[in-house]
Each structure stands twice: as C-alpha cells, then as structure tokens.
Amino acid sequence: MGKHVAHIVWDWNGTLFHDIDAVISATNAAFAEIGLEPITLERYRELYRVPVPEFYRRLMGRLPTTAEWEHMDEIFHRHYRDHAPRCGLAEGVEGLLADWQGAGGTQSILSMHGHEELVPLVRGFGIEPRFVRVQGRTGPSGGGKSEHMSRHVAGLDGISPRRTVIIGDAVDDALAAAHVGAYAVLYTGGSHSRASLAEAGVPVVDSLADAVAEARLLVG
C-alpha cells in the first residue's frame, strides 16, 4: 500500500453495529441488580463517559470500588450478550463499506468489544473481507481507546495517520485519533448526545453516510 492511501478506522459498538438498544437494556438490567434506578436513552447519552467507571461516578455520586466495578461490568456484559443478537448493522453500512473499498480506500475496525467475541460477530455479517484488520479489546474492559489505537495504527502497513480518519460514536474516539495524529468524525447514533460529542471539536454527523463524506473531505 502506498503512503497516499486513505484509511478509515471504524468503531464497532454504536457505530457500525447499531446496538444502543441492547446497551440500554443491559444497563438497566444491571442497574436493577445493584439497586440503581433505570436510565433513559437520553440520560445515558448525556452522562456516558470513558473510562466507564467515570460514567458510574456521574450516576452514583462517587467512583465505584474495584469490587463494585467488576461486579457491575460482569452483570452488564451478561445481559448485553442476551440482547445483542437482536441487533444489526447501522443503516447503509454494507454499501458504504463497499463504496469506500471500491474507490481505493482501505478500512479497519478497532473496538473495545472483546476481540474473541468481535471477530465472529463481524464475520457473521459477511463484511469481514472489507477490512484489512479487525481488532477488539484484549485485557480488562472499561478503559480508553488511545493506547489500543496506537498499536492498531502501527500495525497498518504503509498507511499514514495523516491519511486516516477514525469514525466512532464517543468522545474517546476523537481523543484516540488525536493521540495518533489522525482525523476524527463522530456519529450521533450511539452512546453520546450531540452536545457532548461537539465538545471534542471535530465534525459531528447524524448518519454514517455523512461520516464517510466528511472523511473524504478531511483526507482529500
């Protein structure tokens, strides 16, 4: 690959994979088990932050202890696995991926979804061949994406960060992009409100088609 190739690093949860309903259902199921009141989608998007214990601090008025966090994380993921099979790709994903690849661009996935679960999920939608790399989280959940992004981009042979756009649904995606010297476009269909995404100072869009259009403008 030449140094002028344009590349998109896609987030998975809340971006390519439209799972926000599963996230809210799992969150409220977990809340019920630990005595917290249920949360609406709007409130979730207003409060959500990475690292995830900070989100719980906003809800509880304090950071959870290590034991509390591990318990809540286990409950959430158990309920999420029950709900996620009913979710699908975001609107128009297959066509957008095909068009970007057909125009000569490359693309990859970097997700904080566990790697061993992510790969078969992507494969099951029949889109894995569109990506030069599919990478999920290894190690504990709940942290930020920046260091993972550094390793991900370093493994993209011949692709310059300055020709790379990260598309995701969280402010943390913009922070990870800045960490590696790449561009970012943030999408409102996932975990954050438009107002909170706007704080990142990067383009914010309401559809993935608009996200790809912004990516084309950014990398020329």
PDB file of C-alpha atoms in Angstrom:
ATOM      1  CA  MET A   1       0.000   0.000   0.000  1.00  0.00           C
ATOM      2  CA  GLY A   2       1.272   3.434  -0.836  1.00  0.00           C
ATOM      3  CA  LYS A   3       1.584   6.273   1.582  1.00  0.00           C
ATOM      4  CA  HIS A   4      -1.262   8.178  -0.087  1.00  0.00           C
ATOM      5  CA  VAL A   5      -3.944   5.570   0.621  1.00  0.00           C
ATOM      6  CA  ALA A   6      -6.897   6.982   2.567  1.00  0.00           C
ATOM      7  CA  HIS A   7      -7.956   4.834   5.503  1.00  0.00           C
ATOM      8  CA  ILE A   8     -10.934   4.702   7.872  1.00  0.00           C
ATOM      9  CA  VAL A   9     -10.705   3.113  11.308  1.00  0.00           C
ATOM     10  CA  TRP A  10     -14.265   2.236  12.232  1.00  0.00           C
ATOM     11  CA  ASP A  11     -15.571   1.837  15.741  1.00  0.00           C
ATOM     12  CA  TRP A  12     -17.928  -1.126  16.133  1.00  0.00           C
ATOM     13  CA  ASN A  13     -20.405  -0.771  19.026  1.00  0.00           C
ATOM     14  CA  GLY A  14     -22.755   2.144  18.450  1.00  0.00           C
ATOM     15  CA  THR A  15     -21.208   2.870  15.052  1.00  0.00           C
ATOM     16  CA  LEU A  16     -21.158   0.042  12.502  1.00  0.00           C
ATOM     17  CA  PHE A  17     -23.131  -2.163  14.903  1.00  0.00           C
ATOM     18  CA  HIS A  18     -26.374  -0.468  15.947  1.00  0.00           C
ATOM     19  CA  ASP A  19     -26.595  -1.886  19.453  1.00  0.00           C
ATOM     20  CA  ILE A  20     -27.661   1.113  21.540  1.00  0.00           C
ATOM     21  CA  ASP A  21     -30.975  -0.581  22.419  1.00  0.00           C
ATOM     22  CA  ALA A  22     -29.074  -3.602  23.741  1.00  0.00           C
ATOM     23  CA  VAL A  23     -26.757  -1.308  25.688  1.00  0.00           C
ATOM     24  CA  ILE A  24     -29.667   0.471  27.396  1.00  0.00           C
ATOM     25  CA  SER A  25     -31.459  -2.807  28.139  1.00  0.00           C
ATOM     26  CA  ALA A  26     -28.301  -4.348  29.597  1.00  0.00           C
ATOM     27  CA  THR A  27     -27.502  -1.207  31.558  1.00  0.00           C
ATOM     28  CA  ASN A  28     -30.937  -1.112  33.150  1.00  0.00           C
ATOM     29  CA  ALA A  29     -30.884  -4.843  33.865  1.00  0.00           C
ATOM     30  CA  ALA A  30     -27.550  -4.360  35.609  1.00  0.00           C
ATOM     31  CA  PHE A  31     -28.855  -1.300  37.464  1.00  0.00           C
ATOM     32  CA  ALA A  32     -31.813  -3.313  38.753  1.00  0.00           C
ATOM     33  CA  GLU A  33     -29.472  -5.906  40.234  1.00  0.00           C
ATOM     34  CA  ILE A  34     -27.465  -3.302  42.152  1.00  0.00           C
ATOM     35  CA  GLY A  35     -30.336  -1.056  43.257  1.00  0.00           C
ATOM     36  CA  LEU A  36     -29.957   1.861  40.832  1.00  0.00           C
ATOM     37  CA  GLU A  37     -32.921   3.484  39.099  1.00  0.00           C
ATOM     38  CA  PRO A  38     -33.352   2.763  35.363  1.00  0.00           C
ATOM     39  CA  ILE A  39     -31.952   5.280  32.906  1.00  0.00           C
ATOM     40  CA  THR A  40     -33.443   6.634  29.673  1.00  0.00           C
ATOM     41  CA  LEU A  41     -31.546   6.718  26.401  1.00  0.00           C
ATOM     42  CA  GLU A  42     -31.400  10.498  26.536  1.00  0.00           C
ATOM     43  CA  ARG A  43     -29.989  10.489  30.080  1.00  0.00           C
ATOM     44  CA  TYR A  44     -27.494   7.766  29.181  1.00  0.00           C
ATOM     45  CA  ARG A  45     -26.185   9.801  26.241  1.00  0.00           C
ATOM     46  CA  GLU A  46     -25.941  12.891  28.428  1.00  0.00           C
ATOM     47  CA  LEU A  47     -23.914  11.149  31.165  1.00  0.00           C
ATOM     48  CA  TYR A  48     -21.881   8.486  29.376  1.00  0.00           C
ATOM     49  CA  ARG A  49     -18.107   8.822  29.547  1.00  0.00           C
ATOM     50  CA  VAL A  50     -14.993   6.720  29.040  1.00  0.00           C
ATOM     51  CA  PRO A  51     -13.388   5.307  31.132  1.00  0.00           C
ATOM     52  CA  VAL A  52     -16.688   3.698  32.088  1.00  0.00           C
ATOM     53  CA  PRO A  53     -16.193   3.954  35.888  1.00  0.00           C
ATOM     54  CA  GLU A  54     -16.475   7.723  35.357  1.00  0.00           C
ATOM     55  CA  PHE A  55     -19.966   7.133  33.929  1.00  0.00           C
ATOM     56  CA  TYR A  56     -20.908   5.290  37.118  1.00  0.00           C
ATOM     57  CA  ARG A  57     -19.443   8.127  39.191  1.00  0.00           C
ATOM     58  CA  ARG A  58     -21.848  10.515  37.479  1.00  0.00           C
ATOM     59  CA  LEU A  59     -24.744   8.213  38.365  1.00  0.00           C
ATOM     60  CA  MET A  60     -23.706   7.241  41.892  1.00  0.00           C
ATOM     61  CA  GLY A  61     -22.017  10.453  43.000  1.00  0.00           C
ATOM     62  CA  ARG A  62     -18.768   8.571  43.562  1.00  0.00           C
ATOM     63  CA  LEU A  63     -16.437   6.209  41.776  1.00  0.00           C
ATOM     64  CA  PRO A  64     -17.312   2.559  42.315  1.00  0.00           C
ATOM     65  CA  THR A  65     -14.844   0.476  44.273  1.00  0.00           C
ATOM     66  CA  THR A  66     -12.839  -2.073  42.316  1.00  0.00           C
ATOM     67  CA  ALA A  67     -15.118  -4.852  43.559  1.00  0.00           C
ATOM     68  CA  GLU A  68     -18.262  -2.881  42.669  1.00  0.00           C
ATOM     69  CA  TRP A  69     -16.934  -2.081  39.199  1.00  0.00           C
ATOM     70  CA  GLU A  70     -16.022  -5.686  38.462  1.00  0.00           C
ATOM     71  CA  HIS A  71     -19.457  -6.838  39.624  1.00  0.00           C
ATOM     72  CA  MET A  72     -21.323  -4.225  37.544  1.00  0.00           C
ATOM     73  CA  ASP A  73     -19.177  -4.933  34.496  1.00  0.00           C
ATOM     74  CA  GLU A  74     -19.850  -8.675  34.712  1.00  0.00           C
ATOM     75  CA  ILE A  75     -23.604  -8.102  35.071  1.00  0.00           C
ATOM     76  CA  PHE A  76     -23.703  -5.665  32.157  1.00  0.00           C
ATOM     77  CA  HIS A  77     -21.871  -7.983  29.788  1.00  0.00           C
ATOM     78  CA  ARG A  78     -24.032 -10.945  30.772  1.00  0.00           C
ATOM     79  CA  HIS A  79     -27.206  -9.032  29.938  1.00  0.00           C
ATOM     80  CA  TYR A  80     -25.665  -7.456  26.819  1.00  0.00           C
ATOM     81  CA  ARG A  81     -24.920 -10.903  25.369  1.00  0.00           C
ATOM     82  CA  ASP A  82     -28.592 -11.774  25.793  1.00  0.00           C
ATOM     83  CA  HIS A  83     -29.806  -8.648  23.963  1.00  0.00           C
ATOM     84  CA  ALA A  84     -27.141  -8.142  21.263  1.00  0.00           C
ATOM     85  CA  PRO A  85     -28.268 -10.954  18.909  1.00  0.00           C
ATOM     86  CA  ARG A  86     -31.381  -8.921  18.137  1.00  0.00           C
ATOM     87  CA  CYS A  87     -29.266  -6.006  16.851  1.00  0.00           C
ATOM     88  CA  GLY A  88     -27.986  -5.399  13.328  1.00  0.00           C
ATOM     89  CA  LEU A  89     -25.698  -3.175  11.336  1.00  0.00           C
ATOM     90  CA  ALA A  90     -26.419   0.544  11.138  1.00  0.00           C
ATOM     91  CA  GLU A  91     -28.350   1.801   8.128  1.00  0.00           C
ATOM     92  CA  GLY A  92     -26.449   1.576   4.861  1.00  0.00           C
ATOM     93  CA  VAL A  93     -23.276   0.036   6.290  1.00  0.00           C
ATOM     94  CA  GLU A  94     -22.782  -2.621   3.622  1.00  0.00           C
ATOM     95  CA  GLY A  95     -22.987  -0.105   0.781  1.00  0.00           C
ATOM     96  CA  LEU A  96     -20.723   2.430   2.497  1.00  0.00           C
ATOM     97  CA  LEU A  97     -18.025  -0.168   3.145  1.00  0.00           C
ATOM     98  CA  ALA A  98     -18.228  -1.449  -0.434  1.00  0.00           C
ATOM     99  CA  ASP A  99     -18.092   2.055  -1.927  1.00  0.00           C
ATOM    100  CA  TRP A 100     -15.064   3.100   0.160  1.00  0.00           C
ATOM    101  CA  GLN A 101     -13.191  -0.064  -0.778  1.00  0.00           C
ATOM    102  CA  GLY A 102     -14.237   0.225  -4.419  1.00  0.00           C
ATOM    103  CA  ALA A 103     -12.862   3.772  -4.585  1.00  0.00           C
ATOM    104  CA  GLY A 104      -9.444   2.520  -3.448  1.00  0.00           C
ATOM    105  CA  GLY A 105      -9.659   3.328   0.246  1.00  0.00           C
ATOM    106  CA  THR A 106      -8.794   0.891   2.996  1.00  0.00           C
ATOM    107  CA  GLN A 107     -10.567   0.370   6.309  1.00  0.00           C
ATOM    108  CA  SER A 108     -10.256  -1.462   9.588  1.00  0.00           C
ATOM    109  CA  ILE A 109     -12.158  -1.938  12.833  1.00  0.00           C
ATOM    110  CA  LEU A 110     -10.855  -1.078  16.283  1.00  0.00           C
ATOM    111  CA  SER A 111     -13.329  -1.819  19.036  1.00  0.00           C
ATOM    112  CA  MET A 112     -13.333  -2.062  22.804  1.00  0.00           C
ATOM    113  CA  HIS A 113     -15.581  -5.086  22.364  1.00  0.00           C
ATOM    114  CA  GLY A 114     -13.666  -8.207  23.390  1.00  0.00           C
ATOM    115  CA  HIS A 115     -11.597  -9.482  20.461  1.00  0.00           C
ATOM    116  CA  GLU A 116     -12.686 -13.110  20.733  1.00  0.00           C
ATOM    117  CA  GLU A 117     -16.354 -12.081  20.501  1.00  0.00           C
ATOM    118  CA  LEU A 118     -15.859  -9.301  17.940  1.00  0.00           C
ATOM    119  CA  VAL A 119     -14.266 -11.291  15.127  1.00  0.00           C
ATOM    120  CA  PRO A 120     -17.026 -13.912  14.720  1.00  0.00           C
ATOM    121  CA  LEU A 121     -19.655 -11.187  15.055  1.00  0.00           C
ATOM    122  CA  VAL A 122     -18.144  -9.176  12.185  1.00  0.00           C
ATOM    123  CA  ARG A 123     -17.679 -12.375  10.178  1.00  0.00           C
ATOM    124  CA  GLY A 124     -21.303 -13.323  10.741  1.00  0.00           C
ATOM    125  CA  PHE A 125     -22.481 -10.171   8.976  1.00  0.00           C
ATOM    126  CA  GLY A 126     -20.401 -11.090   5.915  1.00  0.00           C
ATOM    127  CA  ILE A 127     -18.375  -7.865   5.951  1.00  0.00           C
ATOM    128  CA  GLU A 128     -15.007  -9.083   7.240  1.00  0.00           C
ATOM    129  CA  PRO A 129     -13.389  -9.061   3.743  1.00  0.00           C
ATOM    130  CA  ARG A 130     -13.923  -5.285   3.583  1.00  0.00           C
ATOM    131  CA  PHE A 131     -11.305  -4.720   6.318  1.00  0.00           C
ATOM    132  CA  VAL A 132      -7.545  -5.005   6.360  1.00  0.00           C
ATOM    133  CA  ARG A 133      -7.691  -5.594  10.109  1.00  0.00           C
ATOM    134  CA  VAL A 134     -10.382  -6.344  12.704  1.00  0.00           C
ATOM    135  CA  GLN A 135      -9.163  -5.736  16.236  1.00  0.00           C
ATOM    136  CA  GLY A 136     -11.051  -5.910  19.504  1.00  0.00           C
ATOM    137  CA  ARG A 137     -10.054  -5.314  23.091  1.00  0.00           C
ATOM    138  CA  THR A 138      -7.709  -7.609  24.902  1.00  0.00           C
ATOM    139  CA  GLY A 139      -7.408  -7.227  28.654  1.00  0.00           C
ATOM    140  CA  PRO A 140      -9.819  -5.558  31.108  1.00  0.00           C
ATOM    141  CA  SER A 141     -12.848  -3.629  29.878  1.00  0.00           C
ATOM    142  CA  GLY A 142     -13.853  -0.085  30.740  1.00  0.00           C
ATOM    143  CA  GLY A 143     -10.733   1.832  29.720  1.00  0.00           C
ATOM    144  CA  GLY A 144      -9.956   4.306  26.945  1.00  0.00           C
ATOM    145  CA  LYS A 145      -9.002   3.608  23.349  1.00  0.00           C
ATOM    146  CA  SER A 146      -5.852   5.724  22.841  1.00  0.00           C
ATOM    147  CA  GLU A 147      -3.181   3.113  23.537  1.00  0.00           C
ATOM    148  CA  HIS A 148      -5.132   0.490  21.623  1.00  0.00           C
ATOM    149  CA  MET A 149      -5.308   2.940  18.713  1.00  0.00           C
ATOM    150  CA  SER A 150      -1.545   3.440  18.797  1.00  0.00           C
ATOM    151  CA  ARG A 151      -0.977  -0.286  18.396  1.00  0.00           C
ATOM    152  CA  HIS A 152      -3.707  -0.582  15.783  1.00  0.00           C
ATOM    153  CA  VAL A 153      -2.382   2.200  13.561  1.00  0.00           C
ATOM    154  CA  ALA A 154       1.199   0.992  13.953  1.00  0.00           C
ATOM    155  CA  GLY A 155       0.086  -2.350  12.531  1.00  0.00           C
ATOM    156  CA  LEU A 156      -1.470  -0.817   9.401  1.00  0.00           C
ATOM    157  CA  ASP A 157       1.366  -1.310   6.939  1.00  0.00           C
ATOM    158  CA  GLY A 158       2.059   1.716   4.765  1.00  0.00           C
ATOM    159  CA  ILE A 159      -0.906   3.789   5.997  1.00  0.00           C
ATOM    160  CA  SER A 160      -0.144   7.249   7.329  1.00  0.00           C
ATOM    161  CA  PRO A 161      -2.075   8.582  10.341  1.00  0.00           C
ATOM    162  CA  ARG A 162      -2.433  11.853   8.431  1.00  0.00           C
ATOM    163  CA  ARG A 163      -4.436   9.949   5.805  1.00  0.00           C
ATOM    164  CA  THR A 164      -6.523   8.174   8.438  1.00  0.00           C
ATOM    165  CA  VAL A 165      -9.963   9.065   9.811  1.00  0.00           C
ATOM    166  CA  ILE A 166     -11.418   7.475  12.929  1.00  0.00           C
ATOM    167  CA  ILE A 167     -15.221   7.228  12.805  1.00  0.00           C
ATOM    168  CA  GLY A 168     -16.921   6.488  16.122  1.00  0.00           C
ATOM    169  CA  ASP A 169     -19.750   7.410  18.464  1.00  0.00           C
ATOM    170  CA  ALA A 170     -17.786   8.561  21.517  1.00  0.00           C
ATOM    171  CA  VAL A 171     -15.585  11.461  22.540  1.00  0.00           C
ATOM    172  CA  ASP A 172     -12.986   8.816  23.356  1.00  0.00           C
ATOM    173  CA  ASP A 173     -12.716   8.063  19.624  1.00  0.00           C
ATOM    174  CA  ALA A 174     -11.691  11.675  18.997  1.00  0.00           C
ATOM    175  CA  LEU A 175      -9.158  11.514  21.821  1.00  0.00           C
ATOM    176  CA  ALA A 176      -7.705   8.326  20.343  1.00  0.00           C
ATOM    177  CA  ALA A 177      -7.481   9.961  16.918  1.00  0.00           C
ATOM    178  CA  ALA A 178      -5.638  12.965  18.341  1.00  0.00           C
ATOM    179  CA  HIS A 179      -3.312  10.605  20.213  1.00  0.00           C
ATOM    180  CA  VAL A 180      -2.066   9.094  16.943  1.00  0.00           C
ATOM    181  CA  GLY A 181      -2.279  12.222  14.788  1.00  0.00           C
ATOM    182  CA  ALA A 182      -5.325  11.119  12.785  1.00  0.00           C
ATOM    183  CA  TYR A 183      -8.621  12.834  11.990  1.00  0.00           C
ATOM    184  CA  ALA A 184     -11.934  12.010  13.667  1.00  0.00           C
ATOM    185  CA  VAL A 185     -15.609  12.184  12.766  1.00  0.00           C
ATOM    186  CA  LEU A 186     -18.193  11.472  15.472  1.00  0.00           C
ATOM    187  CA  TYR A 187     -21.613   9.922  14.883  1.00  0.00           C
ATOM    188  CA  THR A 188     -24.717  10.645  16.985  1.00  0.00           C
ATOM    189  CA  GLY A 189     -26.305   7.195  16.633  1.00  0.00           C
ATOM    190  CA  GLY A 190     -24.544   5.640  19.596  1.00  0.00           C
ATOM    191  CA  SER A 191     -23.565   6.410  23.171  1.00  0.00           C
ATOM    192  CA  HIS A 192     -23.237  10.226  23.306  1.00  0.00           C
ATOM    193  CA  SER A 193     -25.527  13.182  22.823  1.00  0.00           C
ATOM    194  CA  ARG A 194     -24.731  15.632  20.041  1.00  0.00           C
ATOM    195  CA  ALA A 195     -23.873  18.281  22.651  1.00  0.00           C
ATOM    196  CA  SER A 196     -21.299  16.070  24.361  1.00  0.00           C
ATOM    197  CA  LEU A 197     -19.784  14.993  21.041  1.00  0.00           C
ATOM    198  CA  ALA A 198     -19.469  18.627  19.969  1.00  0.00           C
ATOM    199  CA  GLU A 199     -17.147  19.225  22.919  1.00  0.00           C
ATOM    200  CA  ALA A 200     -14.486  17.183  21.101  1.00  0.00           C
ATOM    201  CA  GLY A 201     -14.067  19.912  18.459  1.00  0.00           C
ATOM    202  CA  VAL A 202     -14.310  17.548  15.460  1.00  0.00           C
ATOM    203  CA  PRO A 203     -17.070  17.074  12.854  1.00  0.00           C
ATOM    204  CA  VAL A 204     -20.281  15.589  14.294  1.00  0.00           C
ATOM    205  CA  VAL A 205     -22.788  13.906  11.961  1.00  0.00           C
ATOM    206  CA  ASP A 206     -26.152  12.173  12.197  1.00  0.00           C
ATOM    207  CA  SER A 207     -25.545   9.383   9.668  1.00  0.00           C
ATOM    208  CA  LEU A 208     -22.665   7.149   8.654  1.00  0.00           C
ATOM    209  CA  ALA A 209     -23.099   8.317   5.060  1.00  0.00           C
ATOM    210  CA  ASP A 210     -22.344  11.843   6.269  1.00  0.00           C
ATOM    211  CA  ALA A 211     -19.416  10.486   8.286  1.00  0.00           C
ATOM    212  CA  VAL A 212     -17.840   8.972   5.178  1.00  0.00           C
ATOM    213  CA  ALA A 213     -18.469  12.187   3.245  1.00  0.00           C
ATOM    214  CA  GLU A 214     -16.639  14.127   5.967  1.00  0.00           C
ATOM    215  CA  ALA A 215     -13.812  11.573   5.876  1.00  0.00           C
ATOM    216  CA  ARG A 216     -13.373  12.158   2.162  1.00  0.00           C
ATOM    217  CA  LEU A 217     -13.144  15.905   2.732  1.00  0.00           C
ATOM    218  CA  LEU A 218     -10.616  15.515   5.557  1.00  0.00           C
ATOM    219  CA  VAL A 219      -8.194  13.310   3.646  1.00  0.00           C
ATOM    220  CA  GLY A 220      -8.790  14.981   0.310  1.00  0.00           C
TER     221      GLY A 220
END
